[in-house]
Coordinates of C-alpha atoms and ligand atoms in Angstrom, one line a residue:
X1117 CA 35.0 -35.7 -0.8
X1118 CA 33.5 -32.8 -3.3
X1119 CA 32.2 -31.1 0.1
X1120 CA 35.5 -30.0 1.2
X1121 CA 36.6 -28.2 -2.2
X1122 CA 36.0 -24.5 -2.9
X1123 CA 35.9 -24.2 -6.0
X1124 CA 36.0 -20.4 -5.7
X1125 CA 40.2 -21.8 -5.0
X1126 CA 40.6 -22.7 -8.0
X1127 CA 43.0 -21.6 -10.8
X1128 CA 41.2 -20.6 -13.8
X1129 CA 44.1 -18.8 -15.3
X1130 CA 46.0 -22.5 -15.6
X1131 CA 45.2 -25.0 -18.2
X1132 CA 42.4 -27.5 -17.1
X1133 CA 43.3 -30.4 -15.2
X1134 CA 43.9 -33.7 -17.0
X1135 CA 42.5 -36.1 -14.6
X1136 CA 39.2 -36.4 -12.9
X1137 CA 37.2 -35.2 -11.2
X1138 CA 39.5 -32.3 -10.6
X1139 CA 38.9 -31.3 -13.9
X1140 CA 35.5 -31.0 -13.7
X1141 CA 35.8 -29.4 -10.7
X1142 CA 37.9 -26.8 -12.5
X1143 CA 34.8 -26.3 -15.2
X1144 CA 32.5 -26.1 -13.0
X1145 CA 34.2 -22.9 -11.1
X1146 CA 34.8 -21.8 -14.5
X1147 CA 31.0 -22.6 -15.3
X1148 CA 29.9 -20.4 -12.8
X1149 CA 32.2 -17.5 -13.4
X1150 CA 30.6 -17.6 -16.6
X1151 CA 26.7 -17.8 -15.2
X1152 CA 27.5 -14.9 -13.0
X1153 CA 28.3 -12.7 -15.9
X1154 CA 25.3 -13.5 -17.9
X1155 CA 23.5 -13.1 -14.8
X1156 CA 25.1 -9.1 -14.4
X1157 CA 23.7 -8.7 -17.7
X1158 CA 20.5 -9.7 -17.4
X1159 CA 19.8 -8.4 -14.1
X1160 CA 18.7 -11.5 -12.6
X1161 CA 20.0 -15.1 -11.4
X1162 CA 20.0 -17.4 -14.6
X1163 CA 17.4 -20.6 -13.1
X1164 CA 17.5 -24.4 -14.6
X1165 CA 15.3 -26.9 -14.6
X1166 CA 15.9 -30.8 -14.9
X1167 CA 12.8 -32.9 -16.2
X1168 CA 13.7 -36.9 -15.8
X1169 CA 11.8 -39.4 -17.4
X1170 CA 12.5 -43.0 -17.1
X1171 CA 13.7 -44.8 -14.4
X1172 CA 15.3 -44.7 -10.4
X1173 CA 18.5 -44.4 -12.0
X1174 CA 17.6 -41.6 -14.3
X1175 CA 15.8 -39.6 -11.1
X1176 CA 19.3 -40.2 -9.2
X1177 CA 21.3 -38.9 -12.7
X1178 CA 19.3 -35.7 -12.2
X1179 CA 20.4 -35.3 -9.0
X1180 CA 24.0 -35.5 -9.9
X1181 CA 22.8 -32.9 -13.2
X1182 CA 20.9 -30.5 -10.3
X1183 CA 24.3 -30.5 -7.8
X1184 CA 26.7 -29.6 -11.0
X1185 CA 24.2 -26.8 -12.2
X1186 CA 23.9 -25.4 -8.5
X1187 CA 28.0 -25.3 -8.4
X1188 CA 27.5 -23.8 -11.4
X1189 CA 25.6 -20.9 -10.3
X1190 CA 22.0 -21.9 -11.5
X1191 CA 19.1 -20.9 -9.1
X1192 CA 16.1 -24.2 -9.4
X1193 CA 13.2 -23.0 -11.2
X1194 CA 9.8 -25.2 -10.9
X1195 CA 9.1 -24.7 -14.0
X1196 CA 10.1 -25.3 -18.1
X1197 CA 9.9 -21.5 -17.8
X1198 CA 13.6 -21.2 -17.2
X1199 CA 17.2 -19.9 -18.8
X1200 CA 18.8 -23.7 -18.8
X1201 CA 16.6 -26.8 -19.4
X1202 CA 17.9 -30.2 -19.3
X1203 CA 15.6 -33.2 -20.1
X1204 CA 17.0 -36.6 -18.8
X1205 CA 15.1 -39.1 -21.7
X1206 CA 14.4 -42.1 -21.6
X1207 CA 14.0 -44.5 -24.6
X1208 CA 12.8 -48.4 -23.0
X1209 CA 10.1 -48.2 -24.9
X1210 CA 9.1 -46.3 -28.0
X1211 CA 6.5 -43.7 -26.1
X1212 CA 8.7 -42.1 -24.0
X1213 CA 10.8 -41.3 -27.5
X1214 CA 7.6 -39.6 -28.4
X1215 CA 7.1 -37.8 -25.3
X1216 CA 10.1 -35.9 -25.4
X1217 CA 9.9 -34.5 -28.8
X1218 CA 6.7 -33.8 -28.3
X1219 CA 7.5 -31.5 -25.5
X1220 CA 11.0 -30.3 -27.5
X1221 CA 8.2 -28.0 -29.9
X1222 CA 7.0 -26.6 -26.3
X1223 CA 10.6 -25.6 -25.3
X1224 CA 11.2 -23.5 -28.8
X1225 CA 8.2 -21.9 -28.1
X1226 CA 9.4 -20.7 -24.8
X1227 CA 13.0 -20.3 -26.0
X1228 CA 12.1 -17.2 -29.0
X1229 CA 11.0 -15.6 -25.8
X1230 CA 14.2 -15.4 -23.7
X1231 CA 17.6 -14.6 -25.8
X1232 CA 19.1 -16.4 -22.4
X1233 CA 17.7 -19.8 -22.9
X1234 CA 19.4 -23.0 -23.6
X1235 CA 18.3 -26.6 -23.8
X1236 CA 20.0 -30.0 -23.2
X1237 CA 19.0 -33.6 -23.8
X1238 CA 20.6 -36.0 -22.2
X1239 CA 20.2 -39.5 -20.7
X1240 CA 18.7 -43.0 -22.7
X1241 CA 17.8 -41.7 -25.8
X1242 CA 20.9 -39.4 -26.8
X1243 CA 22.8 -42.9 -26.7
X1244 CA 21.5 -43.9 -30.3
X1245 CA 22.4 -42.4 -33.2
X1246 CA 19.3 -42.1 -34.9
X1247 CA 18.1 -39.7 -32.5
X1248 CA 20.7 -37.6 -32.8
X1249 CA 20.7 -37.4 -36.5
X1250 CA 16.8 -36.7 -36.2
X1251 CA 17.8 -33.3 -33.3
X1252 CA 20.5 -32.3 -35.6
X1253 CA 18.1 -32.1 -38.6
X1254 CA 14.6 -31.3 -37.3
X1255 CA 15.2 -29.9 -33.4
X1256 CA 18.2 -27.4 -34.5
X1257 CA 17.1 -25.0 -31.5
X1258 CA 18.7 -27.7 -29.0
X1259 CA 22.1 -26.5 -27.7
X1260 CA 23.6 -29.1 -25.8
X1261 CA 23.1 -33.4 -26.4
X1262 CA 25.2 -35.9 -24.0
X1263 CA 24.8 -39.3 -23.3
X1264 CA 24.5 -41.3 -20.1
X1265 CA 28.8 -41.8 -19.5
X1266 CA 29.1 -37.7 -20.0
X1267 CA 27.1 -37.2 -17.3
X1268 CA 29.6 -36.1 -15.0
X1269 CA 31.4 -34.1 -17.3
X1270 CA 28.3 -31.5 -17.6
X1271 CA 29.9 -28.5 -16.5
X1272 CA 32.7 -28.8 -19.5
X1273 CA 29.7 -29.1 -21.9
X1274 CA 27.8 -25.8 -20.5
X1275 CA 31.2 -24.1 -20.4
X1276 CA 31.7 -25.6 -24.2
X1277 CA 27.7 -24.8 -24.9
X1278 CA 27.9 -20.6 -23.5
X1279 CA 31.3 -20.4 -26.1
X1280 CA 29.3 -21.2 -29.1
X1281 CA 26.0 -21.0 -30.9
X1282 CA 25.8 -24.3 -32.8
X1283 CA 25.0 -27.2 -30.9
X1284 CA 27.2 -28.9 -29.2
X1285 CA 27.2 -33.0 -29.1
X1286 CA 29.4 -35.4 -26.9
X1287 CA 28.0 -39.0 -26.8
X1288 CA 30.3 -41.6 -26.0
X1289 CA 29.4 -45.1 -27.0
X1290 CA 30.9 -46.6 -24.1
X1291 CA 33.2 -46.1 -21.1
X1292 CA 34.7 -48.3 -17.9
X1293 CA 35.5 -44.8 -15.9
X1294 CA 33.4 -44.2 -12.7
X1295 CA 33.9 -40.4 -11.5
X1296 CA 33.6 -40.4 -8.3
X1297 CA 33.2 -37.3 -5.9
X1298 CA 30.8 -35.2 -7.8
X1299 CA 28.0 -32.6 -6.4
X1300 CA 24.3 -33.8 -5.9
X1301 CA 21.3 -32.7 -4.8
X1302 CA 18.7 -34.7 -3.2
X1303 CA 15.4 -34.3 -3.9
X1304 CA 14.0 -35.8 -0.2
X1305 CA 16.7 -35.0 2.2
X1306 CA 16.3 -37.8 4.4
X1307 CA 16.3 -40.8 1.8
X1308 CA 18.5 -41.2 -2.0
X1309 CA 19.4 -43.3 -4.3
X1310 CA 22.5 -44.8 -4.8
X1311 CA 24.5 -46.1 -7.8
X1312 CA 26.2 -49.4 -7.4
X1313 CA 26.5 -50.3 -10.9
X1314 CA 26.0 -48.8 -14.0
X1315 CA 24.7 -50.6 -17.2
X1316 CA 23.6 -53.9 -18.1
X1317 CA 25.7 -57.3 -19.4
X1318 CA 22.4 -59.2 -20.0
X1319 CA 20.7 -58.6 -23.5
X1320 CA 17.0 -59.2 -23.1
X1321 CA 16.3 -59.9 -26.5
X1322 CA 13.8 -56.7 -26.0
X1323 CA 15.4 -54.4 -24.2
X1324 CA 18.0 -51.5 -25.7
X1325 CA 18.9 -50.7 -22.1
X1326 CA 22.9 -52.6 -22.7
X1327 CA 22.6 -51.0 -25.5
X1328 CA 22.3 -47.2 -24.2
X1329 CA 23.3 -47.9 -21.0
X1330 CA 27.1 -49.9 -21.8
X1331 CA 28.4 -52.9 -20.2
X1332 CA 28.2 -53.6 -16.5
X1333 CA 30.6 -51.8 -14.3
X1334 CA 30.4 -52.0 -10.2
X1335 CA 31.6 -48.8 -7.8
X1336 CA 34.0 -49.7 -5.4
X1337 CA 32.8 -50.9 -2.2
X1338 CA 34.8 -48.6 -0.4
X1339 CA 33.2 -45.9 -2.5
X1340 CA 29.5 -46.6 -2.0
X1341 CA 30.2 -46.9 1.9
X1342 CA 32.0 -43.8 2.2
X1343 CA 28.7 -42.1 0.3
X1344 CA 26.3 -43.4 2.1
X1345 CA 28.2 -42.5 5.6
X1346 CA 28.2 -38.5 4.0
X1347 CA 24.3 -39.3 3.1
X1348 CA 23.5 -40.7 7.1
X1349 CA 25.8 -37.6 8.2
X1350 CA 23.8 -35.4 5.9
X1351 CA 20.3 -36.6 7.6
X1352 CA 19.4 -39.6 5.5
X1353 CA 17.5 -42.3 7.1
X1354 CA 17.5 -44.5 4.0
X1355 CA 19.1 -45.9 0.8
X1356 CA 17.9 -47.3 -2.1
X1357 CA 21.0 -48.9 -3.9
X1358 CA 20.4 -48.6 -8.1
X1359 CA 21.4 -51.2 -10.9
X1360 CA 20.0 -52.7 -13.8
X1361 CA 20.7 -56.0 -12.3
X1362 CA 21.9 -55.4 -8.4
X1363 CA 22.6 -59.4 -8.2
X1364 CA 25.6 -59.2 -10.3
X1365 CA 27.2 -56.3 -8.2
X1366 CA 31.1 -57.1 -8.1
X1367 CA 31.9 -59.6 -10.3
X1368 CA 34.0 -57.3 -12.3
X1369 CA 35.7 -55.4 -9.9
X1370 CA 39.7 -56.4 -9.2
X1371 CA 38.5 -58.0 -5.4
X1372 CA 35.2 -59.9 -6.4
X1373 CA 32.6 -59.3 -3.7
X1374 CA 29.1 -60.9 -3.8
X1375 CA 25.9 -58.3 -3.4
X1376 CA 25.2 -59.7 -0.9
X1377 CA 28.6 -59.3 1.1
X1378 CA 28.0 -55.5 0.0
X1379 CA 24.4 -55.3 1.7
X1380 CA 26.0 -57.0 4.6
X1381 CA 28.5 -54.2 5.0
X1382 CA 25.9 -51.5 4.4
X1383 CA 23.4 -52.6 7.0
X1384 CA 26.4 -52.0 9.4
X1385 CA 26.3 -48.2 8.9
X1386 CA 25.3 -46.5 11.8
X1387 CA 22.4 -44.4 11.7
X1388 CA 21.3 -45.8 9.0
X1389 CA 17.8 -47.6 9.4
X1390 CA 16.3 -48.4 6.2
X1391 CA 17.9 -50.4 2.6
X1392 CA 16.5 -50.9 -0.3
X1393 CA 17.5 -52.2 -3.7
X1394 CA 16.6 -52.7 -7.3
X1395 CA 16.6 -54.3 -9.7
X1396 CA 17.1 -58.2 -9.5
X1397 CA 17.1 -60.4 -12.2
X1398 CA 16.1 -63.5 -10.8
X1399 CA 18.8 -65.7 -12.7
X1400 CA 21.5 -64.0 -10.3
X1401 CA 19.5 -64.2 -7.2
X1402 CA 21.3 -66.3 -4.7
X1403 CA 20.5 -68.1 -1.4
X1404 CA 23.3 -65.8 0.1
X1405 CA 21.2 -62.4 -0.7
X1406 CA 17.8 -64.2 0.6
X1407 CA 19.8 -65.1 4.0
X1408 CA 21.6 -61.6 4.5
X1409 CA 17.6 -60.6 4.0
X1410 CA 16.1 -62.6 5.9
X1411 CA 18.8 -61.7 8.8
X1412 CA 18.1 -58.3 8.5
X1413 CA 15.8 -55.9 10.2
X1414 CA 17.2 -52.8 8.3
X1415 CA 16.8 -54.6 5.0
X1416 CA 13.6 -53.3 3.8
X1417 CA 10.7 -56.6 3.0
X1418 CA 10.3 -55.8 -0.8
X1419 CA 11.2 -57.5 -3.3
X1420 CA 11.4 -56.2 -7.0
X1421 CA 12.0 -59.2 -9.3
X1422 CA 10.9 -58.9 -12.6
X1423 CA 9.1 -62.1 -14.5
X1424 CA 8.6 -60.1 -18.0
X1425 CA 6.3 -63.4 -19.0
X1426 CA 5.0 -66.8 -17.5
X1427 CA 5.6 -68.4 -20.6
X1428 CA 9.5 -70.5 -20.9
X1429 CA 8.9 -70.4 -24.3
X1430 CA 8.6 -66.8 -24.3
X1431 CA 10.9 -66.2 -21.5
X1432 CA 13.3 -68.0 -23.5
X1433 CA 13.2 -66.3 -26.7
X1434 CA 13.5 -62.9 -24.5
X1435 CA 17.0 -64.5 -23.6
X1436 CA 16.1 -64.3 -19.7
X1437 CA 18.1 -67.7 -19.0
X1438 CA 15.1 -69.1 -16.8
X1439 CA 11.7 -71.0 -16.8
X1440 CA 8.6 -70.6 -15.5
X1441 CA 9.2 -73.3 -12.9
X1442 CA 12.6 -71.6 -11.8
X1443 CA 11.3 -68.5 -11.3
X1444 CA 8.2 -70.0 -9.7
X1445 CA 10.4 -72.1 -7.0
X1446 CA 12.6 -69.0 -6.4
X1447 CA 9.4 -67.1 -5.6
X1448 CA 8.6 -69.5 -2.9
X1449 CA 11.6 -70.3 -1.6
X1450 CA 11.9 -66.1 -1.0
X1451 CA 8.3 -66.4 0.7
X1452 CA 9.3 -69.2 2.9
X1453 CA 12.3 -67.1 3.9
X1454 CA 10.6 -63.9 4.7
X1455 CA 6.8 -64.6 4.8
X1456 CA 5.8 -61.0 5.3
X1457 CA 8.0 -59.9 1.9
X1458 CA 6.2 -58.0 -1.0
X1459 CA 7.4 -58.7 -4.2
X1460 CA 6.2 -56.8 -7.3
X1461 CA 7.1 -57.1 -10.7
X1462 CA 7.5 -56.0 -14.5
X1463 CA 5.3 -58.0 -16.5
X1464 CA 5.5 -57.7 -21.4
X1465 CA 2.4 -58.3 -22.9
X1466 CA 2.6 -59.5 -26.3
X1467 CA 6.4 -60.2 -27.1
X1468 CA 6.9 -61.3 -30.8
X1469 CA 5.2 -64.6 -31.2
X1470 CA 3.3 -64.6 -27.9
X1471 CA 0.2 -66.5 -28.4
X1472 CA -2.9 -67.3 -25.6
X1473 CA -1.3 -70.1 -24.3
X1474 CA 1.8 -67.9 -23.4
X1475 CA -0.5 -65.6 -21.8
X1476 CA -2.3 -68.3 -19.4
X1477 CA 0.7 -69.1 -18.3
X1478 CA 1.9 -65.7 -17.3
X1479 CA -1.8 -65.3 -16.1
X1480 CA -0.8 -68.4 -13.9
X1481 CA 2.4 -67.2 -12.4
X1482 CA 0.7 -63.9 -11.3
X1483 CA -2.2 -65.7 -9.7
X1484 CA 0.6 -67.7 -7.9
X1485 CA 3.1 -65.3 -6.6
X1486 CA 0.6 -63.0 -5.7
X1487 CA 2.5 -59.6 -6.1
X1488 CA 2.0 -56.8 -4.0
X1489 CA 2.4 -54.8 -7.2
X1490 CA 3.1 -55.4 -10.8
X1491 CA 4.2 -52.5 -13.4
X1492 CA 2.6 -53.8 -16.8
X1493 CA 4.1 -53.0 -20.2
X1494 CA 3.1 -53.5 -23.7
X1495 CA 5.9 -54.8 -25.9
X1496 CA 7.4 -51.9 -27.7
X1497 CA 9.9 -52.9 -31.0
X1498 CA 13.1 -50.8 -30.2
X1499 CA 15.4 -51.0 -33.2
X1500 CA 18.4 -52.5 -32.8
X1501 CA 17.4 -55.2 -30.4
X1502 CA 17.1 -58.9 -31.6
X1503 CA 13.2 -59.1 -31.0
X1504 CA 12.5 -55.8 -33.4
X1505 CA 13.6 -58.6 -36.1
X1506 CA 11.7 -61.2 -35.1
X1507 CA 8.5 -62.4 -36.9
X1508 CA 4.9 -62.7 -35.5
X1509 CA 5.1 -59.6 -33.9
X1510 CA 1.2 -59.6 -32.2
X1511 CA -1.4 -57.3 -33.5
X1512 CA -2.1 -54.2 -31.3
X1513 CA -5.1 -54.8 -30.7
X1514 CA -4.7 -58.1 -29.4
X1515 CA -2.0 -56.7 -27.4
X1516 CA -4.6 -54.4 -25.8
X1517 CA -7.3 -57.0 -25.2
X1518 CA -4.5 -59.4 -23.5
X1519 CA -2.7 -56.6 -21.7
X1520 CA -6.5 -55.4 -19.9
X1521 CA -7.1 -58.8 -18.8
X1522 CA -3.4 -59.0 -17.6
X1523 CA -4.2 -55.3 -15.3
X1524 CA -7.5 -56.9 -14.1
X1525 CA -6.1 -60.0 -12.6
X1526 CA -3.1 -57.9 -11.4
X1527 CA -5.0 -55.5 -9.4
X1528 CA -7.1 -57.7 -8.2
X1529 CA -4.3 -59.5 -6.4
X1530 CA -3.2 -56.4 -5.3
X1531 CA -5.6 -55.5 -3.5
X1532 CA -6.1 -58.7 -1.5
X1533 CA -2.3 -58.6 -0.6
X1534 CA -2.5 -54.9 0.2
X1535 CA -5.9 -56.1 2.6
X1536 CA -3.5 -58.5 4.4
X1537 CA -1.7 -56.1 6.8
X1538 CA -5.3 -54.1 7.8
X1539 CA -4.9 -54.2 11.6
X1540 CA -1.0 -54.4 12.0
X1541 CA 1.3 -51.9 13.0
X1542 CA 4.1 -51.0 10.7
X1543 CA 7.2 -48.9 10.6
X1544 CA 6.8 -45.6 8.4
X1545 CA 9.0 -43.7 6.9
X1546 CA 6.9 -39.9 6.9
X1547 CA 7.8 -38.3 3.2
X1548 CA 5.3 -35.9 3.1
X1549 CA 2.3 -33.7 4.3
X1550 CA -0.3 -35.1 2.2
X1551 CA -1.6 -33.6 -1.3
X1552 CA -4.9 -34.1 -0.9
X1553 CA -5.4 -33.5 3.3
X1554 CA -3.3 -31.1 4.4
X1555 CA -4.0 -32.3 8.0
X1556 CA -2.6 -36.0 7.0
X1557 CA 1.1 -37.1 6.5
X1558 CA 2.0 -39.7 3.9
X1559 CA 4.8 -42.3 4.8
X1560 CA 5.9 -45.6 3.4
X1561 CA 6.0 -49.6 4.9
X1562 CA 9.0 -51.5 4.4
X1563 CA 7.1 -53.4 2.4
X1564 CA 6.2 -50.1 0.0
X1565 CA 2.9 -49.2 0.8
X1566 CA 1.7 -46.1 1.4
X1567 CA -0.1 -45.1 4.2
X1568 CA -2.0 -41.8 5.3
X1569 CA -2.3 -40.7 8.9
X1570 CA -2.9 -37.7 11.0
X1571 CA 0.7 -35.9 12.1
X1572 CA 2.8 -33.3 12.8
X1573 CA 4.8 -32.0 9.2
X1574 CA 7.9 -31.8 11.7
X1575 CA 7.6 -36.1 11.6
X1576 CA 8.9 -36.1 8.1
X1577 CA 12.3 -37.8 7.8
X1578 CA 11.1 -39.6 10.6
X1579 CA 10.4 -43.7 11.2
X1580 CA 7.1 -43.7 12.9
X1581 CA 4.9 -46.9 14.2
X1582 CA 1.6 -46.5 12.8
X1583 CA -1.4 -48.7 13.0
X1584 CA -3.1 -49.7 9.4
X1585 CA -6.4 -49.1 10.0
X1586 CA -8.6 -49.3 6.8
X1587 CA -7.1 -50.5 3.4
X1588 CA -8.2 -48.2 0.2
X1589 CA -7.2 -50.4 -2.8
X1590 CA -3.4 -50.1 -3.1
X1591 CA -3.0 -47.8 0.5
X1592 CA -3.8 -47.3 3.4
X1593 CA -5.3 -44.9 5.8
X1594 CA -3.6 -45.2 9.5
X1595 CA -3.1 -43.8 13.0
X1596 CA -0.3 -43.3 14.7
X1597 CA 0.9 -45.5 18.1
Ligands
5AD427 N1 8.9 -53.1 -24.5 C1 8.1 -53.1 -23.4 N2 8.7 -53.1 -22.2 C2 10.0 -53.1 -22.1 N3 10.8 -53.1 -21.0 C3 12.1 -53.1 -21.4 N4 12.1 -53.1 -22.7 C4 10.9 -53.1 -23.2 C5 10.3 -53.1 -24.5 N5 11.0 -53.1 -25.6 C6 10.3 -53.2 -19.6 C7 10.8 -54.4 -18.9 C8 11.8 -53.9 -17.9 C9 11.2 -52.5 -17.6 C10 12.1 -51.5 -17.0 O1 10.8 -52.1 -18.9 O2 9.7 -55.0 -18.2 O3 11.9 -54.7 -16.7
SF4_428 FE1 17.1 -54.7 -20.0 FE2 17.3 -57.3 -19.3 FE3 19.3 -55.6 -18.7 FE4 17.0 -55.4 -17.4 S1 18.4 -57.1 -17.3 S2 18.2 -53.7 -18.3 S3 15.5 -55.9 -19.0 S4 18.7 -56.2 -20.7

């Protein structure tokens, strides 16, 4: 495990290692040799600072960015204000493109003020080409660009990035490596994500995510074990296990094993007390995963399982390979299973060629799965994926006018199955002192929710019973038993 290697051991007078990770380990003692000279020079530690965007898997990429920068010799900084800036993009959907450049003029500002600092993009959006033509020409300050499979070789690039002054650019199209034993640093200490699988084999006709993100590719089972046991031995109480599409975990690997066989082995970790899991794609959703749920009590009762639209026709024409009515008895057959599950949902307004019709019936399936909780998108055209060529793309503004009255009947269900549970007791996992009450703690259900109750800050980390009292909305306000 990367825990038991000192990298201050290492060689740096031999020629780098060939094969990983030891090479990587190897940069990244060589990394910091380098950080602690700049830092004798200027006469103070050199800090970085990772801003994600995007996605789970994006926040559990920075971690993995935020432990090779600390073996590196980078102090955390808060703030942009800082000697080594890495933004982790995303690109799903055209305004998070926006966002970053955006904040890219920001970053020069601050970077004619300090001779030490450097900035990296990496993640979603480095993967297309366009971009990278567009930093080259117009964002020439930017030092460093990789893409999501050079993630773990960041400590090469920064030692590549302090030898030179032009930018440096390694974006691989694809890969089917998976480096294990690697730094991170958690964020919460006593819960983190983890990778099953990277990338996506499904081609939404939307979605540029198999595009950026390469084909599917499951860790071993043995590997995701052995990481959680360090996590449980580290303090973590629970798991959240990441994928574009969880369900089809371990069809490619050499020994085929289901998802479901994998939860099964997880929820026999010791010390470990709570599992979660995203995303499903409800084609790949067997009876198997609902019974290993269903059996469970350390399986956590939430459910994200995204629809995208009510309408087969639609649903169809986003390549999703199922209908209204499938997704609709899979719903129920779920509920049936595990009456006290919340499932939420991503939900595309206006999809080339969506018309009213479409929209009553995805109207229809959110008034009859009731979700807990339901992230709404407009449809944004990414180039490159079948729908950006498709015709009748919908006028904005009736994309606006259907996506309000989408919100309005999703909230409203929301509330009423967030009402359900006033009275109960639940389990609660504390995360924080509250923002707004310094006197409250804020934890969350199995199901999700958050709740706010009066407690001891040394209670975080910690599973607590508390009773819901009153229901706010979307949370709820408790006392503990
Ligand atoms: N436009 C709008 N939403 C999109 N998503 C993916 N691609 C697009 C797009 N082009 C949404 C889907 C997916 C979520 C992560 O992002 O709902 O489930
Ligand atoms: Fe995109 Fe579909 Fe893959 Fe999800 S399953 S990442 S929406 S292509």
């Amino acid at each position: 495990m990367y825990d038991d290697i000192n990298l201050d051991n290492i060689d740096l007078t031999a020629d780098p290692p060939k094969d990983e990770p030891a090479r990587q380990h190897y940069f990244m003692a060589k990394a910091r040799r380098s950080v602690r000279s700049l830092s004798e020079t200027a006469g103070r530690p050199l800090t970085f600072h990772v801003e994600t965007f995007g996605c789970q898997m994006n926040a559990r990429d920075s971690e993995k960015l935020t432990g090779i920068l600390a073996a590196a010799g980078y102090v955390p900084s808060d703030t942009e204000d800082a000697d080594l800036v890495v933004y982790n993009t995303c690109t799903v959907r055209e305004n998070a493109n926006r966002k970053v450049y955006g904040r890219l003029g920001r970053l020069k500002r601050l970077k004619a003020d300090n001779p030490y600092m450097r900035i990296a993009l990496c993640g979603c959006m480095t993967q297309e080409s366009q971009v990278v033509d567009r930093l080259r020409e117009d964002y020439r300050f930017v030092d460093l660009v990789f893409g999501t499979h050079n993630i773990f070789q960041l400590a090469e690039l920064i030692c590549r990035m302090l030898e030179t002054d032009a930018m440096v650019v390694e974006v691989w199209e694809g890969t089917d490596q998976v480096v294990e034993d690697l730094p991170a640093r958690r964020k919460y200490p006593f819960k983190s994500g983890v990778n099953i699988m990277f990338g996506c084999n499904n081609f939404c006709s939307y979605c540029i995510v198999p595009y950026v993100r390469g084909r599917e590719r499951s860790r071993s089972p043995q590997a995701i074990i052995d990481e959680i046991k360090s996590l449980v031995a580290d303090g973590v109480v629970e798991v959240m296990l990441l994928g574009q599409n969880v369900n089809s975990y371990g069809k490619t690997l050499k020994q085929p094993i289901s998802f479901a066989q994998l939860l099964s082995q997880i929820c026999q970790i010791p010390g470990l007390e709570r599992v979660r899991f995203m995303t499903s794609h409800p084609k790949d959703l067997s009876d198997e995963l609902i019974q290993v749920m269903a059996d469970s009590d350390k399986i956590c009762r939430h459910l994200h399982l995204p629809v995208q639209s009510g309408s087969t026709r639609i649903l169809e024409k986003m390549n999703r390979r199922y209908t209204k009515e499938s997704y609709l008895a899979l719903a129920e057959k779920i509920k049936k299973a595990m009456p006290d599950l919340a499932l939420t949902t991503d939900i595309i307004v206006g999809f080339p060629g969506e018309t009213e019709e479409d929209l009553a019936h995805t109207l229809d399936v959110v008034q009859q799965v009731r979700y807990s909780s339901a992230f709404t998108f407009q449809y944004s055209k990414r180039s490159g994926t079948p729908a950006a060529a498709m015709e009748d793309q919908v006028p904005a503004e009736v994309v606006q006018e259907r996506f309000d009255r989408l919100l309005d009947t999703v909230q409203t269900i929301a509330r009423e199955e967030c009402a359900r549970w006033e009275g109960t007791t639940g389990s609660v996992l504390v995360e924080q002192i509250n923002h707004q009450d310094p006197s409250l703690l804020t934890g969350r259900l199995g199901n999700n929710l958050l709740v706010h109750f009066p407690g001891d800050p040394r209670l975080i980390g910690k599973i607590v019973d508390v009773r819901l009292d009153a229901c706010k909305g979307f949370y709820y306000m408790g006392e503990m038993i």
